[in-house]
Coordinates of C-alpha atoms in Angstrom, one line a residue:
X3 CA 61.8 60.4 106.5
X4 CA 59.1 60.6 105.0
X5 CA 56.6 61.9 106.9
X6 CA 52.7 61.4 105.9
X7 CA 50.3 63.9 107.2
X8 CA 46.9 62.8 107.0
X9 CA 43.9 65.6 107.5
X10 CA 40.2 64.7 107.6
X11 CA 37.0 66.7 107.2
X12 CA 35.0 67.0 110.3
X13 CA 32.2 63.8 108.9
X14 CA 35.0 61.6 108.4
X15 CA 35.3 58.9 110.9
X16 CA 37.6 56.0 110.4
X17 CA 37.0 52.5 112.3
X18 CA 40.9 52.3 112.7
X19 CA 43.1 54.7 112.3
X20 CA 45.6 52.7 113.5
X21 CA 45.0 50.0 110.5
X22 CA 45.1 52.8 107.9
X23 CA 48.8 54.0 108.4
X24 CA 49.9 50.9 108.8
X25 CA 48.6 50.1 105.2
X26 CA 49.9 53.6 104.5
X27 CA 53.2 52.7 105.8
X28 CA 53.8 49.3 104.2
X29 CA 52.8 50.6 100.7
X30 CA 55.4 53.6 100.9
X31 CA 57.9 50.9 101.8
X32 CA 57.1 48.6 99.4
X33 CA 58.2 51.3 97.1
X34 CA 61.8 50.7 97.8
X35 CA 62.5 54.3 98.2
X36 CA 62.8 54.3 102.2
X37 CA 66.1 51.9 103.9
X38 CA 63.7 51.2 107.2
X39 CA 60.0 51.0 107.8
X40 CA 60.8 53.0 110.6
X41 CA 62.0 56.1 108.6
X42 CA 58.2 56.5 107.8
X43 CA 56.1 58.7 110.0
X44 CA 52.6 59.0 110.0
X45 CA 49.7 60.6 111.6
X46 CA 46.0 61.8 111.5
X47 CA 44.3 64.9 112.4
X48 CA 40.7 65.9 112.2
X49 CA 39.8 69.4 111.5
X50 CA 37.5 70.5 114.4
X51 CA 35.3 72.6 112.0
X52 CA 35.1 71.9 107.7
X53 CA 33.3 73.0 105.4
X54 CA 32.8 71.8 101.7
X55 CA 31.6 74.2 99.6
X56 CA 28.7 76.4 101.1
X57 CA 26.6 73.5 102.8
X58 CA 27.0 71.6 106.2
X59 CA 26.0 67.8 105.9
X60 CA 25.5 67.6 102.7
X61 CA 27.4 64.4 102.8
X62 CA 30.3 65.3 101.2
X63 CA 33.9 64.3 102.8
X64 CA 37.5 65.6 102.0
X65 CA 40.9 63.6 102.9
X66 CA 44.0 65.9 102.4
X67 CA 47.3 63.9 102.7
X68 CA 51.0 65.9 103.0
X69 CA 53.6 63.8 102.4
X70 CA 56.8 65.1 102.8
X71 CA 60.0 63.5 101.3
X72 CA 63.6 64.4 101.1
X73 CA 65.0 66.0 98.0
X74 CA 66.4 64.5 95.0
X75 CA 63.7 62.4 93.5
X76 CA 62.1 61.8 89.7
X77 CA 59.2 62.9 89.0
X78 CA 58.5 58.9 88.3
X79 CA 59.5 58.3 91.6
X80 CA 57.7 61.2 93.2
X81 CA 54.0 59.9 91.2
X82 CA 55.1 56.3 92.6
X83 CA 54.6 57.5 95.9
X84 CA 51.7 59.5 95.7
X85 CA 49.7 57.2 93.9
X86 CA 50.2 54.6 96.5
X87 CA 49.2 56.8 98.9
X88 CA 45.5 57.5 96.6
X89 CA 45.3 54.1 96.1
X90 CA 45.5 53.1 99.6
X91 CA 43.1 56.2 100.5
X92 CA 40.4 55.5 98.3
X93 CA 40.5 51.6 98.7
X94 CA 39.7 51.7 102.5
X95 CA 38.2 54.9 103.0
X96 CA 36.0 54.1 99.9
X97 CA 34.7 50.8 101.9
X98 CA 32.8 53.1 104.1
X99 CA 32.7 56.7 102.5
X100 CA 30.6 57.8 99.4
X101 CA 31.5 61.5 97.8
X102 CA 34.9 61.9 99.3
X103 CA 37.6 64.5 97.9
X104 CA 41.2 63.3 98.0
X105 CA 44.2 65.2 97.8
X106 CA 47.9 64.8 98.1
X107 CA 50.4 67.3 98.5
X108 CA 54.2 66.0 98.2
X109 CA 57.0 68.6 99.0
X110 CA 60.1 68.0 99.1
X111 CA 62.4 69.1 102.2
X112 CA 65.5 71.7 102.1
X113 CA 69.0 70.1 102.3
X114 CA 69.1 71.7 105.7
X115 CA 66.7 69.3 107.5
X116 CA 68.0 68.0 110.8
X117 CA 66.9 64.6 112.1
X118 CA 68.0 63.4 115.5
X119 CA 67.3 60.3 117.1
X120 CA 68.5 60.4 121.3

């Protein structure tokens, strides 16, 4: 746990995806809140069809992020994370991208989540 759930509008190409959650990754560990880098999981999905408002191309862009965390967590703790997920967001996809709506969503899990590793 966690796990960050990254989805992109249609126009939004990134050079490495790959390079992106790892940067993700390392600033969610930095935080101190997770015991192994390899508690966080991440991914990215691109929406086959998007729409921003009520014109195609228009140039505009949206990144949503989900990250979900186990419960138990200040509200301190809680912005931590998901402004080191904005900041990483904006810093590289803002290199390339101009007009780009970000969003993060965290919830928090129910004490009955099962994990299993085999």
């Amino acid at each position: 746990m966690p796990h960050l759930t990254l989805e992109l509008s249609k126009n939004l190409k990134i050079a490495d995806e790959a390079d992106l959650l790892l940067k993700l990754n390392t600033a969610l560990f930095e935080s101190g809140q997770f015991a192994q880098s390899k508690d966080i999981k991440s991914r990215v999905y691109h929406a086959t069809d998007s729409l921003i408002g009520l014109a195609f191309d228009d140039g505009e862009h949206f990144v949503v992020a989900h990250l979900a965390i186990m419960a138990g967590r200040s509200d301190e703790i809680k912005a931590d994370l998901v402004g080191r997920v904005m900041s990483v967001l904006q810093s590289e996809i803002g290199k390339t991208y101009q007009n780009v709506q970000y969003a993060i969503n965290l919830t928090e899990l129910s004490n009955v989540y099962q994990k299993a590793i085999v």
